[in-house]
Short mmCIF file of C-alpha atoms in Angstrom, two decimals:
data_model
loop_
_atom_site.label_atom_id
_atom_site.label_comp_id
_atom_site.label_asym_id
_atom_site.label_seq_id
_atom_site.Cartn_x
_atom_site.Cartn_y
_atom_site.Cartn_z
CA MET A 16 35.85 31.72 9.32
CA LEU A 17 36.98 28.10 9.54
CA ASN A 18 33.52 27.06 10.71
CA LEU A 19 31.92 28.80 7.73
CA LEU A 20 34.25 26.96 5.35
CA PHE A 21 33.47 23.68 7.07
CA TYR A 22 29.72 24.26 6.81
CA PHE A 23 30.00 25.35 3.18
CA PHE A 24 31.98 22.27 2.15
CA SER A 25 29.64 20.04 4.18
CA ILE A 26 26.62 21.39 2.31
CA VAL A 27 28.39 20.97 -1.05
CA LEU A 28 29.32 17.40 -0.04
CA LEU A 29 25.71 16.58 0.77
CA LEU A 30 24.52 18.07 -2.52
CA SER A 31 27.11 16.17 -4.54
CA ALA A 32 26.24 12.92 -2.73
CA LEU A 33 22.57 13.51 -3.58
CA ALA A 34 23.55 14.18 -7.18
CA VAL A 35 25.37 10.82 -7.29
CA VAL A 36 22.14 9.04 -6.45
CA LEU A 37 19.67 11.20 -8.37
CA THR A 38 21.55 11.69 -11.65
CA HIS A 39 20.26 9.57 -14.53
CA ASN A 40 23.48 9.49 -16.53
CA SER A 41 25.98 7.10 -14.98
CA ILE A 42 29.07 8.97 -16.19
CA VAL A 43 27.85 12.22 -14.64
CA SER A 44 27.08 10.26 -11.48
CA VAL A 45 30.69 9.02 -11.30
CA LEU A 46 31.94 12.57 -11.80
CA PHE A 47 29.79 13.71 -8.87
CA LEU A 48 31.26 10.80 -6.89
CA VAL A 49 34.76 12.12 -7.62
CA LEU A 50 33.62 15.58 -6.52
CA SER A 51 32.25 14.20 -3.26
CA PHE A 52 35.54 12.38 -2.57
CA LEU A 53 37.50 15.57 -3.20
CA ILE A 54 35.27 17.63 -0.93
CA SER A 55 35.49 15.04 1.83
CA ALA A 56 39.28 15.26 1.50
CA ILE A 57 39.02 19.04 1.88
CA LEU A 58 36.95 18.52 5.02
CA LEU A 59 39.62 16.20 6.40
CA ILE A 60 42.27 18.83 5.68
CA LEU A 61 40.17 21.38 7.57
CA LEU A 62 40.07 18.92 10.48
CA GLU A 63 43.91 18.67 10.29
CA CYS A 64 43.97 15.03 9.16
CA GLU A 65 46.26 15.57 6.19
CA PHE A 66 47.36 11.97 5.80
CA LEU A 67 43.81 10.63 5.65
CA ALA A 68 42.88 13.35 3.16
CA LEU A 69 45.75 12.45 0.85
CA MET A 70 45.01 8.74 1.15
CA LEU A 71 41.38 9.45 0.28
CA ILE A 72 42.43 11.38 -2.80
CA ILE A 73 45.01 8.82 -3.92
CA ILE A 74 42.95 5.68 -3.30
CA TYR A 75 39.38 6.69 -4.02
CA VAL A 76 39.76 9.48 -6.57
CA GLY A 77 42.91 8.19 -8.22
CA ALA A 78 41.99 4.55 -8.42
CA VAL A 79 38.43 3.56 -7.68
CA ALA A 80 36.47 6.46 -9.16
CA ILE A 81 38.59 6.71 -12.30
CA LEU A 82 38.26 2.94 -12.73
CA PHE A 83 34.47 3.29 -12.49
CA LEU A 84 34.60 6.09 -15.06
CA PHE A 85 36.66 4.03 -17.51
CA VAL A 86 34.41 0.99 -17.09
CA LEU A 87 31.30 3.07 -17.73
CA MET A 88 32.86 4.71 -20.76
CA MET A 89 33.86 1.33 -22.19
CA LEU A 90 30.40 -0.18 -21.63
CA GLU A 91 28.77 2.42 -23.91
CA THR A 92 25.51 2.63 -21.99
CA LYS A 93 22.45 3.55 -23.98
CA LEU A 94 20.53 6.65 -22.98
CA LYS A 95 17.10 5.21 -23.81
CA ASN A 96 16.87 3.20 -20.57
CA LEU A 97 17.54 6.24 -18.39
CA ASN A 98 14.00 7.61 -18.51
CA LYS A 99 12.56 5.10 -16.06
CA ASN A 100 10.42 6.46 -13.26
CA ILE A 101 12.44 6.47 -10.04
CA PHE A 102 9.75 8.13 -7.94
CA ILE A 103 8.19 4.73 -7.28
CA TYR A 104 10.99 4.07 -4.79
CA PHE A 105 10.85 7.53 -3.20
CA PRO A 106 8.70 6.63 -0.11
CA PHE A 107 10.90 3.63 0.65
CA GLY A 108 14.02 5.80 0.37
CA VAL A 109 12.53 8.45 2.66
CA PHE A 110 11.71 5.76 5.22
CA ILE A 111 15.23 4.27 5.15
CA ASN A 112 16.85 7.72 5.36
CA SER A 113 14.64 8.77 8.27
CA VAL A 114 15.55 5.58 10.17
CA PHE A 115 19.27 6.22 9.60
CA PHE A 116 18.90 9.88 10.58
CA PHE A 117 17.06 8.93 13.78
CA GLU A 118 19.71 6.35 14.70
CA ILE A 119 22.60 8.72 14.07
CA THR A 120 21.07 11.61 16.04
CA ASN A 121 20.14 9.25 18.87
CA SER A 122 23.66 7.80 19.12
CA ILE A 123 25.29 11.24 18.96
CA SER A 124 23.01 12.69 21.63
CA ASN A 125 23.57 9.68 23.90
CA SER A 126 27.33 9.89 23.53
CA PHE A 127 27.38 13.61 24.35
CA LEU A 128 25.16 13.14 27.38
CA SER A 129 27.28 10.32 28.79
CA ASN A 130 30.66 11.97 28.12
CA PRO A 131 32.05 13.53 31.34
CA TYR A 132 34.51 15.70 29.39
CA VAL A 133 31.93 17.67 27.41
CA ASN A 134 32.23 20.78 29.58
CA ASN A 135 35.99 20.41 30.00
CA PHE A 136 36.69 23.65 28.15
CA LEU A 137 35.28 25.62 31.10
CA TYR A 138 38.14 24.61 33.38
CA ASN A 139 41.78 25.69 33.31
CA THR A 140 43.95 22.89 32.03
CA TYR A 141 47.69 22.58 31.61
CA CYS A 142 48.96 23.12 28.08
CA SER A 143 52.45 22.10 26.98
CA TRP A 144 53.45 24.89 24.60
CA TYR A 145 56.81 23.23 23.89
CA GLY A 146 55.02 20.16 22.55
CA LYS A 147 52.86 22.33 20.31
CA VAL A 148 55.84 24.22 18.87
CA ASP A 149 58.05 21.16 18.38
CA SER A 150 55.38 18.88 16.93
CA LEU A 151 55.44 17.39 13.46
CA THR A 152 52.48 16.86 11.22
CA ASP A 153 51.39 13.33 10.51
CA ILE A 154 52.49 13.58 6.87
CA GLU A 155 56.02 14.49 7.96
CA VAL A 156 56.13 11.55 10.38
CA PHE A 157 54.81 9.05 7.80
CA GLY A 158 57.15 10.43 5.14
CA SER A 159 60.23 10.22 7.32
CA ILE A 160 59.43 6.66 8.37
CA LEU A 161 58.54 5.57 4.83
CA TYR A 162 61.61 7.04 3.15
CA THR A 163 64.17 6.13 5.82
CA GLN A 164 63.20 2.75 7.28
CA TYR A 165 61.03 1.24 4.53
CA VAL A 166 62.75 2.40 1.34
CA LEU A 167 63.13 -1.08 -0.16
CA GLN A 168 59.50 -2.01 0.50
CA PHE A 169 58.36 1.31 -0.97
CA LEU A 170 60.35 0.71 -4.17
CA VAL A 171 59.08 -2.88 -4.47
CA VAL A 172 55.47 -1.72 -4.15
CA GLY A 173 56.07 0.93 -6.80
CA PHE A 174 57.60 -1.65 -9.15
CA VAL A 175 54.68 -4.06 -8.62
CA LEU A 176 52.21 -1.27 -9.42
CA PHE A 177 54.21 -0.41 -12.54
CA LEU A 178 54.11 -4.05 -13.67
CA ALA A 179 50.35 -4.14 -13.08
CA LEU A 180 49.94 -1.01 -15.20
CA VAL A 181 52.04 -2.45 -18.04
CA GLY A 182 50.10 -5.72 -17.86
CA VAL A 183 46.75 -3.97 -18.08
CA VAL A 184 47.89 -1.90 -21.06
CA PHE A 185 49.21 -5.03 -22.80
CA LEU A 186 46.05 -7.06 -22.14
CA THR A 187 43.66 -4.34 -23.29
CA SER A 188 45.51 -3.45 -26.48
CA ASN A 189 43.99 -4.98 -29.61
CA PRO A 190 46.60 -5.50 -32.31
CA ILE A 191 45.24 -5.39 -35.85
CA LYS A 192 45.31 -8.89 -37.32
CA ASN A 193 45.04 -8.06 -41.04
CA HIS A 194 47.66 -5.37 -41.05
CA LYS A 195 49.59 -4.80 -44.25
CA ASN A 196 53.18 -3.84 -43.68
CA GLN A 197 54.50 -0.97 -45.71
CA VAL A 198 57.71 -1.81 -47.56
CA VAL A 199 59.21 1.31 -49.08
CA PHE A 200 61.52 -0.62 -51.42
CA HIS A 201 58.59 -2.37 -53.15
CA GLN A 202 56.71 0.88 -53.55
CA LEU A 203 59.64 2.71 -55.08
CA SER A 204 60.67 -0.16 -57.37
CA ARG A 205 57.33 -0.23 -59.23
CA ASN A 206 57.11 1.26 -62.66
CA SER A 207 55.31 4.54 -63.00
CA VAL A 208 51.90 4.49 -64.65
CA ILE A 209 52.51 7.73 -66.53
CA PHE A 210 55.80 6.74 -68.20
#
């Protein structure tokens, strides 16, 4: 069942990565990029690398991809330039992808052929069941170290990020220059037109 989930999410990851490249609208392309980051984090969770999965979500999805999305939304791209013919570059892209695919399959096959521990599962090996029962996950280890030994550094980093957020909001806000202040006393002290 776990293998089927892994294969399903791998196929969805490949399709979303293709959609990032092939989509004409840049905002939709960034949304597919966010989807591919999330699915790669799910794959890392399936491989029991929880810390890397959470870092991928926090750094790439939370910062980089959302920053790309905001930049693209602020640029107000025109849709008239999106109808260009991209099939001119298709043979070159197929050539580059086939070279990468050949190199990856060649390196993987060479590493499996030269690895002496490939058939290690056929032999009886010693397994420490106490170590498996008493083991902590990597998130628990990082959390205990971060919140016990590096509390001050963690708070300083949080404060610096907060100052950066406040600075960005202050720099991007556009105060209205010709703003008329409303003074209630002047409005109420005027004579009525009717009387």
